[in-house]
mmCIF file of C-alpha atoms in Angstrom:
data_model
loop_
_atom_site.group_PDB
_atom_site.id
_atom_site.type_symbol
_atom_site.label_atom_id
_atom_site.label_comp_id
_atom_site.label_asym_id
_atom_site.label_seq_id
_atom_site.Cartn_x
_atom_site.Cartn_y
_atom_site.Cartn_z
ATOM 1 C CA ASP A 1 110.514 117.697 93.036
ATOM 2 C CA THR A 2 108.083 115.155 91.553
ATOM 3 C CA ALA A 3 105.216 114.619 93.975
ATOM 4 C CA VAL A 4 104.335 111.017 93.097
ATOM 5 C CA SER A 5 107.031 109.047 91.328
ATOM 6 C CA GLN A 6 107.056 105.557 89.883
ATOM 7 C CA THR A 7 109.843 103.320 88.636
ATOM 8 C CA PRO A 8 110.328 102.006 86.097
ATOM 9 C CA LYS A 9 108.469 104.041 83.483
ATOM 10 C CA TYR A 10 108.553 101.133 81.024
ATOM 11 C CA LEU A 11 108.786 97.441 81.797
ATOM 12 C CA VAL A 12 108.996 94.738 79.142
ATOM 13 C CA THR A 13 109.163 91.145 80.314
ATOM 14 C CA GLN A 14 108.352 87.571 79.422
ATOM 15 C CA MET A 15 105.321 85.609 80.532
ATOM 16 C CA GLY A 16 105.868 83.786 83.786
ATOM 17 C CA ASN A 17 108.364 86.267 85.202
ATOM 18 C CA ASP A 18 108.005 88.104 88.506
ATOM 19 C CA LYS A 19 108.376 91.871 88.529
ATOM 20 C CA SER A 20 107.946 94.845 90.860
ATOM 21 C CA ILE A 21 106.896 98.442 90.326
ATOM 22 C CA LYS A 22 107.873 101.017 92.918
ATOM 23 C CA CYS A 23 105.960 104.111 93.988
ATOM 24 C CA GLU A 24 106.987 106.944 96.255
ATOM 25 C CA GLN A 25 105.221 110.125 97.285
ATOM 26 C CA ASN A 26 106.761 113.110 99.050
ATOM 27 C CA LEU A 27 103.475 114.872 99.778
ATOM 28 C CA GLY A 28 103.058 113.523 103.298
ATOM 29 C CA HIS A 29 99.802 111.812 102.312
ATOM 30 C CA ASP A 30 98.318 109.013 104.394
ATOM 31 C CA THR A 31 96.677 107.073 101.595
ATOM 32 C CA MET A 32 98.166 105.476 98.497
ATOM 33 C CA TYR A 33 96.597 103.595 95.613
ATOM 34 C CA TRP A 34 97.278 101.431 92.598
ATOM 35 C CA TYR A 35 95.136 101.714 89.480
ATOM 36 C CA LYS A 36 95.285 99.747 86.244
ATOM 37 C CA GLN A 37 94.590 101.378 82.858
ATOM 38 C CA ASP A 38 93.861 98.913 80.082
ATOM 39 C CA SER A 39 94.383 99.302 76.349
ATOM 40 C CA LYS A 40 91.013 101.060 76.021
ATOM 41 C CA LYS A 41 92.113 103.645 78.604
ATOM 42 C CA PHE A 42 89.701 102.316 81.234
ATOM 43 C CA LEU A 43 90.993 103.025 84.760
ATOM 44 C CA LYS A 44 90.163 100.707 87.628
ATOM 45 C CA ILE A 45 91.205 100.710 91.263
ATOM 46 C CA MET A 46 93.295 97.738 92.364
ATOM 47 C CA PHE A 47 94.419 98.524 95.909
ATOM 48 C CA SER A 48 94.229 101.264 98.476
ATOM 49 C CA TYR A 49 96.432 101.627 101.552
ATOM 50 C CA ASN A 50 95.863 104.006 104.449
ATOM 51 C CA ASN A 51 98.706 104.439 106.940
ATOM 52 C CA LYS A 52 100.302 101.232 105.688
ATOM 53 C CA GLU A 53 97.094 99.227 106.124
ATOM 54 C CA LEU A 54 95.222 97.659 103.230
ATOM 55 C CA ILE A 55 91.825 99.336 102.838
ATOM 56 C CA ILE A 56 90.665 98.203 99.413
ATOM 57 C CA ASN A 57 91.550 95.062 97.547
ATOM 58 C CA GLU A 58 89.407 94.866 94.451
ATOM 59 C CA THR A 59 88.956 91.707 92.440
ATOM 60 C CA VAL A 60 92.602 91.379 91.558
ATOM 61 C CA PRO A 61 94.390 88.025 91.105
ATOM 62 C CA ASN A 62 96.457 87.089 94.123
ATOM 63 C CA ARG A 63 99.498 87.141 91.846
ATOM 64 C CA PHE A 64 99.413 90.876 92.570
ATOM 65 C CA SER A 65 100.714 91.778 96.006
ATOM 66 C CA PRO A 66 101.073 95.358 97.225
ATOM 67 C CA LYS A 67 103.635 96.140 99.886
ATOM 68 C CA SER A 68 103.836 99.340 101.901
ATOM 69 C CA PRO A 69 107.106 99.544 103.870
ATOM 70 C CA ASP A 70 106.177 103.023 105.098
ATOM 71 C CA LYS A 71 103.585 105.737 104.451
ATOM 72 C CA ALA A 72 105.586 107.224 101.589
ATOM 73 C CA HIS A 73 105.933 104.015 99.574
ATOM 74 C CA LEU A 74 103.552 101.532 98.001
ATOM 75 C CA ASN A 75 105.160 98.926 95.786
ATOM 76 C CA LEU A 76 103.384 96.460 93.531
ATOM 77 C CA HIS A 77 104.797 92.989 93.051
ATOM 78 C CA ILE A 78 103.423 90.750 90.327
ATOM 79 C CA ASN A 79 104.131 87.019 90.178
ATOM 80 C CA SER A 80 103.859 84.745 87.145
ATOM 81 C CA LEU A 81 103.094 87.519 84.701
ATOM 82 C CA GLU A 82 100.447 86.856 82.050
ATOM 83 C CA LEU A 83 99.744 88.503 78.698
ATOM 84 C CA GLY A 84 96.593 90.091 80.126
ATOM 85 C CA ASP A 85 98.651 91.949 82.716
ATOM 86 C CA SER A 86 99.934 94.256 79.983
ATOM 87 C CA ALA A 87 98.631 97.707 80.873
ATOM 88 C CA VAL A 88 99.652 101.016 82.349
ATOM 89 C CA TYR A 89 99.779 100.961 86.142
ATOM 90 C CA PHE A 90 99.262 104.217 88.007
ATOM 91 C CA CYS A 91 100.144 104.942 91.584
ATOM 92 C CA ALA A 92 98.318 107.750 93.384
ATOM 93 C CA SER A 93 98.234 109.318 96.825
ATOM 94 C CA SER A 94 95.850 111.505 98.786
ATOM 95 C CA PRO A 95 95.438 113.058 102.204
ATOM 96 C CA GLU A 96 92.885 110.674 103.730
ATOM 97 C CA GLN A 97 89.855 110.319 101.427
ATOM 98 C CA LEU A 98 90.425 113.522 99.528
ATOM 99 C CA THR A 99 91.838 114.531 96.174
ATOM 100 C CA GLN A 100 94.137 111.969 94.595
ATOM 101 C CA TYR A 101 97.368 112.877 92.850
ATOM 102 C CA PHE A 102 98.702 110.461 90.272
ATOM 103 C CA GLY A 103 102.155 109.336 89.291
ATOM 104 C CA PRO A 104 103.348 109.275 85.662
ATOM 105 C CA GLY A 105 102.466 105.607 85.183
ATOM 106 C CA THR A 106 104.405 102.431 84.402
ATOM 107 C CA ARG A 107 103.749 100.816 81.045
ATOM 108 C CA LEU A 108 104.031 97.047 81.481
ATOM 109 C CA THR A 109 104.313 94.876 78.385
ATOM 110 C CA VAL A 110 104.241 91.115 78.803
ATOM 111 C CA LEU A 111 105.533 89.138 75.809
ATOM 112 C CA GLY B 1 79.654 97.856 89.565
ATOM 113 C CA GLU B 2 77.705 100.548 87.823
ATOM 114 C CA ASP B 3 79.427 102.694 85.232
ATOM 115 C CA VAL B 4 80.265 106.368 85.150
ATOM 116 C CA GLU B 5 79.216 107.367 81.646
ATOM 117 C CA GLN B 6 80.901 109.789 79.290
ATOM 118 C CA SER B 7 80.720 110.313 75.565
ATOM 119 C CA LEU B 8 83.872 108.927 73.975
ATOM 120 C CA PHE B 9 84.771 111.661 71.487
ATOM 121 C CA LEU B 10 84.414 115.401 71.044
ATOM 122 C CA SER B 11 85.861 117.566 68.295
ATOM 123 C CA VAL B 12 85.881 121.360 68.445
ATOM 124 C CA ARG B 13 87.544 124.213 66.626
ATOM 125 C CA GLU B 14 90.224 126.268 68.302
ATOM 126 C CA GLY B 15 88.673 129.237 70.091
ATOM 127 C CA ASP B 16 85.289 127.571 70.553
ATOM 128 C CA SER B 17 83.968 126.296 73.875
ATOM 129 C CA SER B 18 84.046 122.579 74.678
ATOM 130 C CA VAL B 19 81.517 120.880 76.909
ATOM 131 C CA ILE B 20 82.222 117.403 78.191
ATOM 132 C CA ASN B 21 79.388 115.621 79.940
ATOM 133 C CA CYS B 22 79.363 112.880 82.544
ATOM 134 C CA THR B 23 76.696 110.897 84.335
ATOM 135 C CA TYR B 24 77.797 109.414 87.624
ATOM 136 C CA THR B 25 76.229 106.739 89.763
ATOM 137 C CA ASP B 26 76.809 107.279 93.459
ATOM 138 C CA SER B 27 74.846 110.060 95.135
ATOM 139 C CA SER B 28 77.033 109.701 98.248
ATOM 140 C CA SER B 29 80.130 110.950 96.413
ATOM 141 C CA THR B 30 81.500 113.863 98.404
ATOM 142 C CA TYR B 31 83.646 115.179 95.589
ATOM 143 C CA LEU B 32 83.494 114.799 91.844
ATOM 144 C CA TYR B 33 86.601 115.209 89.745
ATOM 145 C CA TRP B 34 87.881 115.983 86.284
ATOM 146 C CA TYR B 35 91.275 114.627 85.283
ATOM 147 C CA LYS B 36 93.173 115.253 82.048
ATOM 148 C CA GLN B 37 95.469 112.733 80.369
ATOM 149 C CA GLU B 38 97.705 113.812 77.501
ATOM 150 C CA PRO B 39 99.123 111.132 75.174
ATOM 151 C CA GLY B 40 101.666 108.943 76.940
ATOM 152 C CA ALA B 41 101.347 110.924 80.143
ATOM 153 C CA GLY B 42 99.863 110.459 83.584
ATOM 154 C CA LEU B 43 96.644 111.826 85.018
ATOM 155 C CA GLN B 44 96.575 115.499 85.843
ATOM 156 C CA LEU B 45 93.960 116.777 88.261
ATOM 157 C CA LEU B 46 92.106 119.554 86.450
ATOM 158 C CA THR B 47 89.457 120.521 88.915
ATOM 159 C CA TYR B 48 86.941 119.126 91.367
ATOM 160 C CA ILE B 49 83.635 120.145 92.857
ATOM 161 C CA PHE B 50 82.192 119.534 96.281
ATOM 162 C CA SER B 51 78.838 117.799 96.167
ATOM 163 C CA ASN B 52 76.953 120.661 97.834
ATOM 164 C CA MET B 53 77.948 123.082 95.065
ATOM 165 C CA ASP B 54 76.173 123.640 91.752
ATOM 166 C CA MET B 55 78.975 125.359 89.918
ATOM 167 C CA LYS B 56 82.670 126.005 90.171
ATOM 168 C CA GLN B 57 84.698 128.277 87.936
ATOM 169 C CA ASP B 58 88.463 128.144 87.615
ATOM 170 C CA GLN B 59 89.898 130.384 84.864
ATOM 171 C CA ARG B 60 88.803 128.792 81.546
ATOM 172 C CA LEU B 61 87.148 125.849 83.289
ATOM 173 C CA THR B 62 83.553 125.755 84.516
ATOM 174 C CA VAL B 63 82.131 122.722 86.283
ATOM 175 C CA LEU B 64 78.376 122.293 86.586
ATOM 176 C CA LEU B 65 76.808 119.758 88.917
ATOM 177 C CA ASN B 66 73.198 118.589 88.838
ATOM 178 C CA LYS B 67 72.827 116.277 91.810
ATOM 179 C CA LYS B 68 69.233 115.396 91.059
ATOM 180 C CA ASP B 69 70.174 114.001 87.657
ATOM 181 C CA LYS B 70 73.687 112.921 88.764
ATOM 182 C CA HIS B 71 75.080 114.931 85.888
ATOM 183 C CA LEU B 72 78.449 116.634 85.804
ATOM 184 C CA SER B 73 79.842 118.756 83.017
ATOM 185 C CA LEU B 74 83.137 120.443 82.227
ATOM 186 C CA ARG B 75 83.164 123.509 80.019
ATOM 187 C CA ILE B 76 86.451 124.725 78.585
ATOM 188 C CA ALA B 77 86.264 128.260 77.259
ATOM 189 C CA ASP B 78 88.420 129.406 74.325
ATOM 190 C CA THR B 79 89.643 125.855 73.677
ATOM 191 C CA GLN B 80 93.244 125.629 72.513
ATOM 192 C CA THR B 81 95.101 122.893 70.620
ATOM 193 C CA GLY B 82 96.982 122.155 73.851
ATOM 194 C CA ASP B 83 93.669 121.137 75.390
ATOM 195 C CA SER B 84 93.565 118.070 73.127
ATOM 196 C CA ALA B 85 93.645 115.128 75.534
ATOM 197 C CA ILE B 86 91.452 112.544 77.216
ATOM 198 C CA TYR B 87 89.256 113.924 79.986
ATOM 199 C CA PHE B 88 88.107 111.613 82.765
ATOM 200 C CA CYS B 89 85.203 112.192 85.069
ATOM 201 C CA ALA B 90 85.500 110.460 88.459
ATOM 202 C CA GLU B 91 83.288 109.952 91.490
ATOM 203 C CA SER B 92 84.387 108.969 94.992
ATOM 204 C CA PRO B 93 81.742 106.520 96.203
ATOM 205 C CA ASN B 94 81.273 104.767 99.519
ATOM 206 C CA SER B 95 84.267 105.093 101.789
ATOM 207 C CA GLY B 96 86.009 107.470 99.448
ATOM 208 C CA TYR B 97 89.139 105.356 99.293
ATOM 209 C CA ALA B 98 88.868 104.794 95.557
ATOM 210 C CA LEU B 99 87.863 106.767 92.513
ATOM 211 C CA ASN B 100 85.394 105.323 90.051
ATOM 212 C CA PHE B 101 86.332 106.646 86.614
ATOM 213 C CA GLY B 102 84.390 107.090 83.428
ATOM 214 C CA LYS B 103 85.888 105.709 80.221
ATOM 215 C CA GLY B 104 87.199 109.127 79.228
ATOM 216 C CA THR B 105 86.284 111.615 76.520
ATOM 217 C CA SER B 106 88.880 112.208 73.804
ATOM 218 C CA LEU B 107 88.859 115.905 72.963
ATOM 219 C CA LEU B 108 90.323 116.902 69.604
ATOM 220 C CA VAL B 109 90.887 120.586 68.977
ATOM 221 C CA THR B 110 91.381 121.531 65.349
ATOM 222 C CA PRO B 111 92.917 124.787 64.108
#
């Protein structure tokens, strides 16, 4: 009955690889987000989608590409992974521009 | 962009009250939020306050908002060891499609 779920929870990979993180919400929300939390716990918005349309695309390398196949899913694909991509990635969802509910996070480690 | 400011650490004794302070930047934020993050876990929405309110109380939690000074505080009454976590203040500027987080306050509750 998890409201916002992410897979995988942990992801360890080599530099240069391509990987995806999946996010699903069963709350019926229209808006979904990806945030990055760095090693100092600082959280920063990466992307925001509303009804499958990209609303916010912060200064994120174009190696990061979000994909929203439907309103309940927002996946994050990362090409050519770099050491600096190591972080915890959080998915969130909200009804329009209201309170955001976060997933459990995916800890990405690039070796 | 401008930063949401929080003190980084707070230590209190069990049973005492904790007050975590935050200074935000965007006066257009409709809602202001407090999230809690326990070690290795995701972000849990604790409480939020609408910008036209001065105070909101929810069981042991009291939120105070001073719009003139752009100051937000979270008071936890009768702090317990289970309250030890990182507490994030967040504003919802501009379009409201992203949250702008502070760097988090690590609360340590000692017996």
